[in-house]
Amino acid sequence: MPWPKTTTRDATGQLVIGGIPVPQLVAEFGTPLYIYDEATIRAQCGAYREALARHYPGPWRLVYAGKAYLSVGLLQLLAEEGMWLDVVSGGELQLALAAGFPPGRIILHGNNKSEDELRLALQARIGAVVVDNHYELDLLERLHRDTEQQLSVLVRVNPGVDAHTHAYRKTGHLDSKFGLLIETGDASRAVQRILGMPGLRLRGYHAHIGSQVFEVEPYALAVERLFDFAREMAAQFGVVPEEISPGGGLAIQYLPEDPVPDIDLFVRTVADTVQRAAREAGFPLPLLGLEPGRSIIGPAGIAVYRVGAIKEIPGVRRYVSVDGGMADNIRPALYQARYTAALANRDGPAVTRVTIVGKYCESGDVLVNDATLPEPRPGDLVAIAAAGAYCLAMASNYNLALRPAVILVREGQALLLQRRERIEDVLRREFGLHSSAATVAPVELPASP
Ligand SMILES: *Cc1c(COP(=O)(O)O)cnc(C)c1O
């Protein structure tokens, strides 16, 4: 089932996560509320670690793809788990540095890194930059000309592999904005340029084929393509990769009928392919980098909303409106993503088919198209499973929604990771026509009559 590992129901039918009834958390922190289960996060990290230890005799590293969901508290937890971190922007990098995440364990990605972002990466002495294009090499050439400091880089190649997922989640097919193409010679020219730049140290090759990928074969194919390319580079420039990464993207279960993605099988497939390809190429075993995002954090999080208006259209459908929606979870609107919903404040036979919609001014603001629930009533709490990845990370202030509070639960304790956004936070960056500083404050209103 797609719920966090510690999920149960208590005697009164309330949903319980991390040893705490969800309604109790809502009473303290309000709705919409995002709840992360620490045990699930640690278990997902552990599953990857154990699989790598079991199947890969060479060195390896696990890199959390922070764009799935990032917060200071989460990064501190992941640092304890020995994870590395992928960031894709200066903002993510600054948050990681503020969290005290070890800079040497941070890797910067992105298809259009700015000069400022690259400068920040150099100043912070991060672990590696994954070079995506020649423009980025131009910037690095200029920025890095006068320093002694060595910057480790990987070359992101486009492996031309179709990941069989939603078009917006594919990244490794030919027609993609990501990565250097092998066919056009762009990738080998990048290798040649890097080898000619004294400040850069070429560590190896990287690919990322997409996200929410259920099949493991595309990963084996991507690894083979990376090694084909590595062999060409060895022949042309005499350079042997110290590191190979087929990225991340392993799927998670959103619906009970979804297949359960197998972390062990995924790791074994990649590890076996790397070993075989390295043997065939006559290379020593490279460091194997894996970059899971969704499969670390997705299953650990749930979203909780309160039911408000219910609209019955006889013979058509019943709309159940909740107090959040596309401002905190745009995935259904963006990818036709589907979710599992349940009532969190009471249990009962699931007898009613409803459409759970958000409160924002878009007809596409649907959270779950076809949920089967006990007869919902205004005031009920609806929980959405597997809401840990790419929900809050894509949250917006659309309709001036304030971002939800986020808590971490562990063994009966709740820890606030991010407080609910306040109107003051939003007004802080407003300038009136007649003021030179942001002085706009919330209006004080009289107490209600
Ligand atoms: C997004 C991304 C990942 C992680 O993808 P998930 O589907 O969250 O596992 C890994 N590597 C790169 C380069 C990415 O862009």
Short mmCIF file of C-alpha atoms and ligand atoms in Angstrom, two decimals:
data_model
loop_
_atom_site.label_atom_id
_atom_site.label_comp_id
_atom_site.label_asym_id
_atom_site.label_seq_id
_atom_site.Cartn_x
_atom_site.Cartn_y
_atom_site.Cartn_z
CA MET A 1 0.00 0.00 0.00
CA PRO A 2 1.22 3.50 -0.79
CA TRP A 3 1.11 4.77 2.84
CA PRO A 4 4.16 5.43 5.05
CA LYS A 5 5.48 2.36 6.84
CA THR A 6 4.19 3.28 10.31
CA THR A 7 0.61 3.96 9.14
CA THR A 8 -2.14 2.28 11.20
CA ARG A 9 -5.68 2.98 12.44
CA ASP A 10 -6.41 3.34 16.15
CA ALA A 11 -9.43 1.84 17.94
CA THR A 12 -11.61 4.83 17.01
CA GLY A 13 -10.68 4.57 13.32
CA GLN A 14 -8.31 7.55 13.22
CA LEU A 15 -5.33 7.36 10.88
CA VAL A 16 -2.08 7.13 12.87
CA ILE A 17 1.39 7.95 11.48
CA GLY A 18 4.63 7.71 13.44
CA GLY A 19 2.60 6.80 16.52
CA ILE A 20 0.44 9.96 16.44
CA PRO A 21 -3.21 10.20 15.35
CA VAL A 22 -3.41 12.52 12.35
CA PRO A 23 -6.36 14.52 13.82
CA GLN A 24 -4.17 15.33 16.82
CA LEU A 25 -1.47 16.70 14.49
CA VAL A 26 -4.10 18.71 12.63
CA ALA A 27 -5.41 20.16 15.93
CA GLU A 28 -1.92 21.47 16.62
CA PHE A 29 -0.69 22.44 13.14
CA GLY A 30 -3.85 23.02 11.05
CA THR A 31 -4.59 22.07 7.43
CA PRO A 32 -3.38 21.66 4.75
CA LEU A 33 -0.63 19.76 6.53
CA TYR A 34 2.24 17.70 5.14
CA ILE A 35 3.44 14.92 7.44
CA TYR A 36 6.69 13.02 6.87
CA ASP A 37 7.37 9.70 8.59
CA GLU A 38 11.01 9.52 9.67
CA ALA A 39 11.02 5.72 9.79
CA THR A 40 10.02 5.52 6.12
CA ILE A 41 12.70 8.01 5.01
CA ARG A 42 15.39 6.08 6.87
CA ALA A 43 14.07 2.74 5.57
CA GLN A 44 14.22 3.94 1.95
CA CYS A 45 17.81 5.17 2.40
CA GLY A 46 18.64 1.85 4.07
CA ALA A 47 17.11 -0.19 1.24
CA TYR A 48 19.37 1.55 -1.31
CA ARG A 49 22.44 1.25 0.95
CA GLU A 50 21.90 -2.44 1.61
CA ALA A 51 21.27 -3.21 -2.05
CA LEU A 52 24.45 -1.41 -3.10
CA ALA A 53 26.48 -3.18 -0.42
CA ARG A 54 25.02 -6.50 -1.56
CA HIS A 55 25.38 -6.08 -5.32
CA TYR A 56 28.25 -3.69 -6.01
CA PRO A 57 31.79 -4.59 -4.97
CA GLY A 58 33.22 -1.25 -6.13
CA PRO A 59 32.87 2.13 -4.43
CA TRP A 60 29.44 3.79 -4.56
CA ARG A 61 27.52 6.81 -3.38
CA LEU A 62 23.88 7.60 -2.80
CA VAL A 63 22.85 11.08 -3.77
CA TYR A 64 19.46 12.46 -2.74
CA ALA A 65 17.91 14.52 -5.54
CA GLY A 66 16.86 17.51 -3.49
CA LYS A 67 14.42 18.91 -6.00
CA ALA A 68 11.91 16.24 -4.89
CA TYR A 69 11.57 18.01 -1.51
CA LEU A 70 14.07 20.08 0.39
CA SER A 71 14.08 21.46 3.90
CA VAL A 72 16.78 22.12 6.47
CA GLY A 73 15.57 19.45 8.89
CA LEU A 74 15.29 16.83 6.17
CA LEU A 75 18.82 17.57 4.96
CA GLN A 76 20.16 17.16 8.49
CA LEU A 77 18.43 13.78 8.69
CA LEU A 78 19.81 12.72 5.29
CA ALA A 79 23.32 13.84 6.26
CA GLU A 80 23.03 11.47 9.23
CA GLU A 81 22.09 8.72 6.78
CA GLY A 82 25.34 9.33 4.90
CA MET A 83 23.59 10.64 1.79
CA TRP A 84 25.07 13.03 -0.73
CA LEU A 85 22.86 15.73 -2.24
CA ASP A 86 21.97 16.84 -5.78
CA VAL A 87 20.97 20.47 -6.15
CA VAL A 88 19.71 22.11 -9.33
CA SER A 89 19.90 25.80 -8.45
CA GLY A 90 21.70 28.39 -6.39
CA GLY A 91 18.68 28.53 -4.11
CA GLU A 92 18.84 24.83 -3.33
CA LEU A 93 22.58 25.11 -2.80
CA GLN A 94 22.15 28.01 -0.37
CA LEU A 95 19.54 26.09 1.61
CA ALA A 96 21.85 23.09 1.82
CA LEU A 97 24.74 25.26 3.02
CA ALA A 98 22.45 26.92 5.57
CA ALA A 99 21.47 23.45 6.83
CA GLY A 100 25.13 22.69 7.41
CA PHE A 101 25.11 19.96 4.77
CA PRO A 102 28.76 19.06 3.98
CA PRO A 103 29.59 21.01 0.77
CA GLY A 104 31.95 18.25 -0.39
CA ARG A 105 28.93 15.95 -0.64
CA ILE A 106 26.88 18.29 -2.88
CA ILE A 107 26.57 17.92 -6.65
CA LEU A 108 25.20 20.69 -8.89
CA HIS A 109 22.98 19.86 -11.88
CA GLY A 110 21.04 21.99 -14.32
CA ASN A 111 20.65 22.68 -18.03
CA ASN A 112 21.16 26.42 -17.69
CA LYS A 113 23.33 27.13 -14.69
CA SER A 114 23.98 30.84 -14.34
CA GLU A 115 27.33 32.46 -13.79
CA ASP A 116 26.26 33.31 -10.22
CA GLU A 117 25.27 29.71 -9.54
CA LEU A 118 28.58 28.39 -10.82
CA ARG A 119 30.48 31.00 -8.83
CA LEU A 120 28.60 29.99 -5.68
CA ALA A 121 29.42 26.33 -6.35
CA LEU A 122 33.12 27.20 -6.69
CA GLN A 123 33.16 29.39 -3.59
CA ALA A 124 31.39 26.74 -1.52
CA ARG A 125 33.82 24.08 -2.82
CA ILE A 126 31.05 21.60 -3.58
CA GLY A 127 31.76 17.99 -4.50
CA ALA A 128 31.12 18.15 -8.24
CA VAL A 129 29.36 19.96 -11.06
CA VAL A 130 27.60 17.93 -13.73
CA VAL A 131 28.33 19.72 -17.00
CA ASP A 132 25.27 19.81 -19.25
CA ASN A 133 26.33 21.95 -22.24
CA HIS A 134 29.07 24.01 -23.87
CA TYR A 135 27.72 27.37 -22.69
CA GLU A 136 28.33 26.16 -19.14
CA LEU A 137 31.91 25.25 -20.06
CA ASP A 138 32.37 28.79 -21.45
CA LEU A 139 31.26 30.18 -18.09
CA LEU A 140 33.49 27.79 -16.14
CA GLU A 141 36.44 28.62 -18.36
CA ARG A 142 36.05 32.31 -17.52
CA LEU A 143 35.22 31.92 -13.83
CA HIS A 144 37.83 29.36 -13.08
CA ARG A 145 40.73 30.72 -15.10
CA ASP A 146 42.66 32.35 -12.31
CA THR A 147 42.25 29.89 -9.46
CA GLU A 148 44.34 26.97 -8.33
CA GLN A 149 41.29 25.20 -6.97
CA GLN A 150 40.30 22.01 -8.76
CA LEU A 151 36.64 21.49 -9.58
CA SER A 152 35.44 17.92 -10.13
CA VAL A 153 33.06 17.57 -13.05
CA LEU A 154 30.98 14.86 -14.64
CA VAL A 155 29.73 15.07 -18.19
CA ARG A 156 26.01 14.57 -18.55
CA VAL A 157 25.37 12.76 -21.78
CA ASN A 158 22.02 12.15 -23.38
CA PRO A 159 21.93 8.37 -23.74
CA GLY A 160 19.05 8.31 -26.24
CA VAL A 161 17.00 5.97 -24.06
CA ASP A 162 13.21 6.08 -23.81
CA ALA A 163 12.12 5.69 -20.19
CA HIS A 164 8.43 4.91 -20.87
CA THR A 165 6.98 7.47 -18.51
CA HIS A 166 4.92 10.64 -18.94
CA ALA A 167 6.43 12.88 -21.67
CA TYR A 168 7.11 15.64 -19.13
CA ARG A 169 9.07 13.21 -16.95
CA LYS A 170 11.36 11.88 -19.70
CA THR A 171 14.83 13.35 -19.91
CA GLY A 172 17.04 10.81 -21.66
CA HIS A 173 15.48 10.54 -25.14
CA LEU A 174 17.05 12.28 -28.12
CA ASP A 175 14.71 15.30 -28.21
CA SER A 176 15.39 16.57 -24.68
CA LYS A 177 16.72 19.84 -23.32
CA PHE A 178 19.02 17.90 -20.98
CA GLY A 179 22.48 16.54 -21.60
CA LEU A 180 25.14 16.55 -24.30
CA LEU A 181 24.44 14.49 -27.40
CA ILE A 182 26.83 11.71 -28.32
CA GLU A 183 25.68 11.54 -31.97
CA THR A 184 26.49 15.16 -32.78
CA GLY A 185 29.94 15.05 -31.21
CA ASP A 186 28.90 17.58 -28.54
CA ALA A 187 29.64 15.16 -25.72
CA SER A 188 33.11 14.21 -26.92
CA ARG A 189 33.97 17.87 -27.60
CA ALA A 190 32.99 18.62 -24.00
CA VAL A 191 35.32 15.90 -22.75
CA GLN A 192 38.12 17.28 -24.88
CA ARG A 193 37.56 20.82 -23.59
CA ILE A 194 37.45 19.69 -19.96
CA LEU A 195 40.70 17.76 -20.36
CA GLY A 196 42.24 20.95 -21.69
CA MET A 197 41.10 23.07 -18.72
CA PRO A 198 43.58 22.82 -15.83
CA GLY A 199 41.01 23.87 -13.19
CA LEU A 200 38.64 21.03 -14.05
CA ARG A 201 39.04 17.41 -13.11
CA LEU A 202 36.98 15.00 -15.22
CA ARG A 203 35.51 12.37 -12.88
CA GLY A 204 33.28 10.51 -15.31
CA TYR A 205 29.93 10.32 -17.03
CA HIS A 206 26.35 10.83 -16.01
CA ALA A 207 22.92 10.20 -17.48
CA HIS A 208 19.41 10.60 -16.12
CA ILE A 209 16.62 9.08 -18.18
CA GLY A 210 13.50 10.35 -16.43
CA SER A 211 11.32 10.03 -13.39
CA GLN A 212 8.60 7.66 -12.09
CA VAL A 213 10.21 4.90 -14.19
CA PHE A 214 8.92 1.40 -13.36
CA GLU A 215 11.09 -0.65 -15.70
CA VAL A 216 14.73 -1.40 -14.94
CA GLU A 217 15.83 -2.27 -18.52
CA PRO A 218 16.15 1.37 -19.62
CA TYR A 219 18.73 1.82 -16.83
CA ALA A 220 20.79 -1.13 -18.06
CA LEU A 221 20.62 0.39 -21.54
CA ALA A 222 21.68 3.81 -20.26
CA VAL A 223 24.66 2.26 -18.44
CA GLU A 224 25.69 0.46 -21.63
CA ARG A 225 25.50 3.70 -23.61
CA LEU A 226 27.59 5.47 -20.96
CA PHE A 227 30.25 2.76 -21.25
CA ASP A 228 30.17 2.83 -25.07
CA PHE A 229 30.86 6.53 -24.80
CA ALA A 230 33.52 5.99 -22.11
CA ARG A 231 35.32 3.50 -24.37
CA GLU A 232 35.33 5.99 -27.23
CA MET A 233 36.77 8.64 -24.92
CA ALA A 234 39.40 6.19 -23.67
CA ALA A 235 40.38 5.45 -27.28
CA GLN A 236 40.46 9.11 -28.31
CA PHE A 237 41.86 10.82 -25.23
CA GLY A 238 43.19 8.00 -23.03
CA VAL A 239 40.81 8.89 -20.21
CA VAL A 240 39.18 6.21 -18.03
CA PRO A 241 36.07 7.11 -15.97
CA GLU A 242 36.46 7.03 -12.19
CA GLU A 243 32.73 7.46 -11.79
CA ILE A 244 29.54 6.45 -13.60
CA SER A 245 26.02 7.55 -12.71
CA PRO A 246 22.78 6.48 -14.37
CA GLY A 247 20.92 9.13 -12.33
CA GLY A 248 17.70 8.47 -10.45
CA GLY A 249 14.05 8.19 -11.33
CA LEU A 250 12.87 4.89 -9.87
CA ALA A 251 9.07 4.90 -9.53
CA ILE A 252 7.02 4.67 -6.36
CA GLN A 253 3.58 3.28 -5.70
CA TYR A 254 0.80 5.88 -5.79
CA LEU A 255 -2.18 3.52 -6.12
CA PRO A 256 -2.71 0.14 -4.44
CA GLU A 257 -2.88 -1.44 -7.92
CA ASP A 258 0.48 0.05 -9.03
CA PRO A 259 3.35 -2.45 -9.16
CA VAL A 260 5.64 -2.18 -6.13
CA PRO A 261 8.97 -0.92 -7.50
CA ASP A 262 11.82 -3.06 -6.27
CA ILE A 263 14.85 -1.06 -5.10
CA ASP A 264 16.95 -4.22 -4.80
CA LEU A 265 16.18 -5.31 -8.37
CA PHE A 266 16.88 -1.81 -9.69
CA VAL A 267 20.25 -1.62 -7.91
CA ARG A 268 21.20 -5.17 -8.89
CA THR A 269 20.40 -4.49 -12.56
CA VAL A 270 22.49 -1.33 -12.60
CA ALA A 271 25.32 -2.86 -10.55
CA ASP A 272 25.53 -5.99 -12.71
CA THR A 273 25.52 -3.95 -15.91
CA VAL A 274 28.27 -1.65 -14.64
CA GLN A 275 30.42 -4.62 -13.60
CA ARG A 276 29.99 -6.40 -16.91
CA ALA A 277 30.56 -3.26 -18.99
CA ALA A 278 33.66 -2.29 -16.97
CA ARG A 279 35.09 -5.79 -17.42
CA GLU A 280 34.44 -5.69 -21.17
CA ALA A 281 36.04 -2.27 -21.45
CA GLY A 282 39.02 -3.29 -19.33
CA PHE A 283 38.32 -0.45 -16.87
CA PRO A 284 38.67 -0.77 -13.10
CA LEU A 285 35.27 -0.70 -11.35
CA PRO A 286 34.20 2.95 -11.27
CA LEU A 287 32.43 4.63 -8.38
CA LEU A 288 28.73 4.00 -8.97
CA GLY A 289 26.54 7.00 -8.23
CA LEU A 290 22.78 6.67 -7.81
CA GLU A 291 20.50 9.68 -7.45
CA PRO A 292 17.10 8.74 -6.03
CA GLY A 293 14.72 11.57 -5.14
CA ARG A 294 11.10 10.46 -5.34
CA SER A 295 11.80 6.93 -4.06
CA ILE A 296 13.48 8.30 -0.91
CA ILE A 297 10.95 10.94 0.08
CA GLY A 298 7.74 10.23 -1.88
CA PRO A 299 6.44 7.26 0.11
CA ALA A 300 7.30 8.96 3.42
CA GLY A 301 4.94 11.92 3.06
CA ILE A 302 1.19 12.41 3.26
CA ALA A 303 -0.92 15.51 2.75
CA VAL A 304 -3.93 16.20 4.97
CA TYR A 305 -6.78 18.52 4.03
CA ARG A 306 -10.11 19.48 5.59
CA VAL A 307 -13.29 18.90 3.61
CA GLY A 308 -15.48 21.96 3.00
CA ALA A 309 -18.12 22.33 0.31
CA ILE A 310 -19.61 19.21 -1.27
CA LYS A 311 -21.43 19.55 -4.58
CA GLU A 312 -23.61 16.81 -5.95
CA ILE A 313 -24.39 16.79 -9.68
CA PRO A 314 -27.00 14.03 -9.88
CA GLY A 315 -26.02 11.25 -12.24
CA VAL A 316 -22.69 12.94 -12.99
CA ARG A 317 -20.40 13.23 -9.99
CA ARG A 318 -19.89 14.49 -6.49
CA TYR A 319 -17.25 17.19 -5.95
CA VAL A 320 -15.64 17.22 -2.52
CA SER A 321 -13.71 20.45 -2.03
CA VAL A 322 -10.75 20.59 0.33
CA ASP A 323 -8.76 23.52 1.72
CA GLY A 324 -5.65 22.98 -0.45
CA GLY A 325 -5.09 21.75 -4.00
CA MET A 326 -2.92 22.74 -6.94
CA ALA A 327 -1.05 25.45 -4.99
CA ASP A 328 0.49 22.70 -2.82
CA ASN A 329 0.20 19.79 -5.28
CA ILE A 330 0.15 20.58 -8.98
CA ARG A 331 1.05 17.03 -10.08
CA PRO A 332 -2.48 15.93 -11.09
CA ALA A 333 -2.84 19.08 -13.23
CA LEU A 334 0.69 18.84 -14.65
CA TYR A 335 1.04 15.09 -15.26
CA GLN A 336 -2.44 13.62 -14.76
CA ALA A 337 -0.91 12.11 -11.61
CA ARG A 338 -3.22 9.85 -9.62
CA TYR A 339 -3.37 9.46 -5.84
CA THR A 340 -4.87 7.30 -3.12
CA ALA A 341 -7.09 9.11 -0.60
CA ALA A 342 -8.57 8.08 2.75
CA LEU A 343 -10.44 9.77 5.57
CA ALA A 344 -8.05 10.48 8.43
CA ASN A 345 -10.50 11.26 11.24
CA ARG A 346 -12.68 8.16 10.95
CA ASP A 347 -12.83 4.81 9.21
CA GLY A 348 -15.65 2.93 7.58
CA PRO A 349 -16.54 1.01 4.45
CA ALA A 350 -15.46 2.90 1.32
CA VAL A 351 -18.83 3.26 -0.35
CA THR A 352 -18.86 6.54 -2.27
CA ARG A 353 -17.04 7.56 -5.44
CA VAL A 354 -16.12 11.21 -5.31
CA THR A 355 -13.85 13.70 -7.04
CA ILE A 356 -11.61 15.52 -4.58
CA VAL A 357 -10.91 19.04 -5.79
CA GLY A 358 -8.88 21.94 -4.48
CA LYS A 359 -10.04 25.44 -3.67
CA TYR A 360 -8.14 27.30 -6.40
CA CYS A 361 -9.67 29.01 -9.42
CA GLU A 362 -8.90 26.44 -12.10
CA SER A 363 -11.14 23.61 -13.28
CA GLY A 364 -7.98 21.52 -13.52
CA ASP A 365 -7.46 21.90 -9.76
CA VAL A 366 -8.35 18.26 -9.07
CA LEU A 367 -6.46 16.21 -6.48
CA VAL A 368 -8.10 12.82 -6.96
CA ASN A 369 -10.46 12.18 -9.83
CA ASP A 370 -12.00 8.97 -8.58
CA ALA A 371 -11.59 8.42 -4.84
CA THR A 372 -13.63 5.79 -3.07
CA LEU A 373 -14.32 6.87 0.52
CA PRO A 374 -16.79 6.53 3.35
CA GLU A 375 -19.58 9.12 2.81
CA PRO A 376 -17.57 12.37 3.25
CA ARG A 377 -18.97 15.25 5.31
CA PRO A 378 -17.81 18.85 5.74
CA GLY A 379 -15.17 18.92 8.47
CA ASP A 380 -13.77 15.46 7.66
CA LEU A 381 -10.04 15.14 7.14
CA VAL A 382 -8.83 13.71 3.83
CA ALA A 383 -5.32 12.24 3.69
CA ILE A 384 -3.46 11.75 0.39
CA ALA A 385 -0.81 9.02 0.29
CA ALA A 386 2.63 9.24 -1.34
CA ALA A 387 2.59 13.03 -1.32
CA GLY A 388 6.20 13.39 -0.19
CA ALA A 389 7.86 14.18 -3.53
CA TYR A 390 7.31 16.99 -6.07
CA CYS A 391 4.28 18.42 -4.24
CA LEU A 392 5.61 21.04 -1.82
CA ALA A 393 8.67 21.33 -4.03
CA MET A 394 6.43 22.77 -6.75
CA ALA A 395 4.13 24.69 -4.39
CA SER A 396 3.11 28.21 -5.37
CA ASN A 397 1.26 31.19 -3.94
CA TYR A 398 -1.42 30.92 -6.63
CA ASN A 399 -4.56 32.69 -5.42
CA LEU A 400 -2.23 33.90 -2.65
CA ALA A 401 -2.32 30.53 -1.02
CA LEU A 402 0.02 30.29 1.95
CA ARG A 403 2.32 27.28 1.90
CA PRO A 404 1.39 24.48 4.32
CA ALA A 405 3.18 23.54 7.52
CA VAL A 406 5.42 20.47 7.34
CA ILE A 407 6.09 18.15 10.23
CA LEU A 408 8.25 15.09 10.79
CA VAL A 409 6.87 12.33 13.00
CA ARG A 410 8.92 9.74 14.83
CA GLU A 411 7.85 7.37 17.58
CA GLY A 412 5.04 9.51 18.95
CA GLN A 413 6.88 12.82 18.57
CA ALA A 414 6.13 15.59 16.06
CA LEU A 415 8.82 18.00 14.91
CA LEU A 416 7.96 21.14 12.96
CA LEU A 417 10.16 21.26 9.84
CA GLN A 418 8.52 24.25 8.16
CA ARG A 419 5.87 26.48 9.75
CA ARG A 420 2.84 27.49 7.75
CA GLU A 421 3.52 30.51 5.59
CA ARG A 422 2.00 33.76 6.92
CA ILE A 423 0.57 36.71 5.06
CA GLU A 424 3.50 38.75 6.48
CA ASP A 425 5.93 36.48 4.58
CA VAL A 426 4.17 37.30 1.32
CA LEU A 427 3.76 41.03 1.98
CA ARG A 428 7.43 41.38 2.90
CA ARG A 429 8.45 41.73 -0.75
CA GLU A 430 5.73 44.22 -1.73
CA PHE A 431 6.56 47.86 -2.45
CA GLY A 432 3.85 50.52 -2.55
CA LEU A 433 3.96 53.23 -5.22
CA HIS A 434 4.97 55.78 -2.60
CA SER A 435 7.44 53.89 -0.45
CA SER A 436 11.07 53.09 -1.12
CA ALA A 437 11.08 50.14 1.28
CA ALA A 438 8.85 47.14 1.63
CA THR A 439 6.66 48.48 4.41
CA VAL A 440 3.36 46.94 3.45
CA ALA A 441 1.87 45.33 6.57
CA PRO A 442 -1.25 43.28 7.08
CA VAL A 443 -4.29 45.45 7.81
CA GLU A 444 -5.38 45.39 11.43
CA LEU A 445 -9.08 44.61 11.55
CA PRO A 446 -11.42 45.01 14.49
CA ALA A 447 -12.27 41.87 16.43
CA SER A 448 -15.33 40.18 15.00
CA PRO A 449 -18.62 41.50 16.42
C1 LIG B 1 15.25 14.72 -10.86
C2 LIG B 1 16.56 14.09 -10.93
C3 LIG B 1 16.84 12.95 -10.19
C4 LIG B 1 15.84 12.28 -9.30
O1 LIG B 1 14.69 11.81 -9.94
P1 LIG B 1 13.61 11.03 -9.06
O2 LIG B 1 12.58 10.64 -10.02
O3 LIG B 1 13.10 11.99 -8.04
O4 LIG B 1 14.30 9.88 -8.42
C5 LIG B 1 18.11 12.43 -10.27
N1 LIG B 1 19.06 12.99 -11.06
C6 LIG B 1 18.82 14.08 -11.80
C7 LIG B 1 19.89 14.65 -12.62
C8 LIG B 1 17.56 14.67 -11.76
O5 LIG B 1 17.32 15.75 -12.50
#
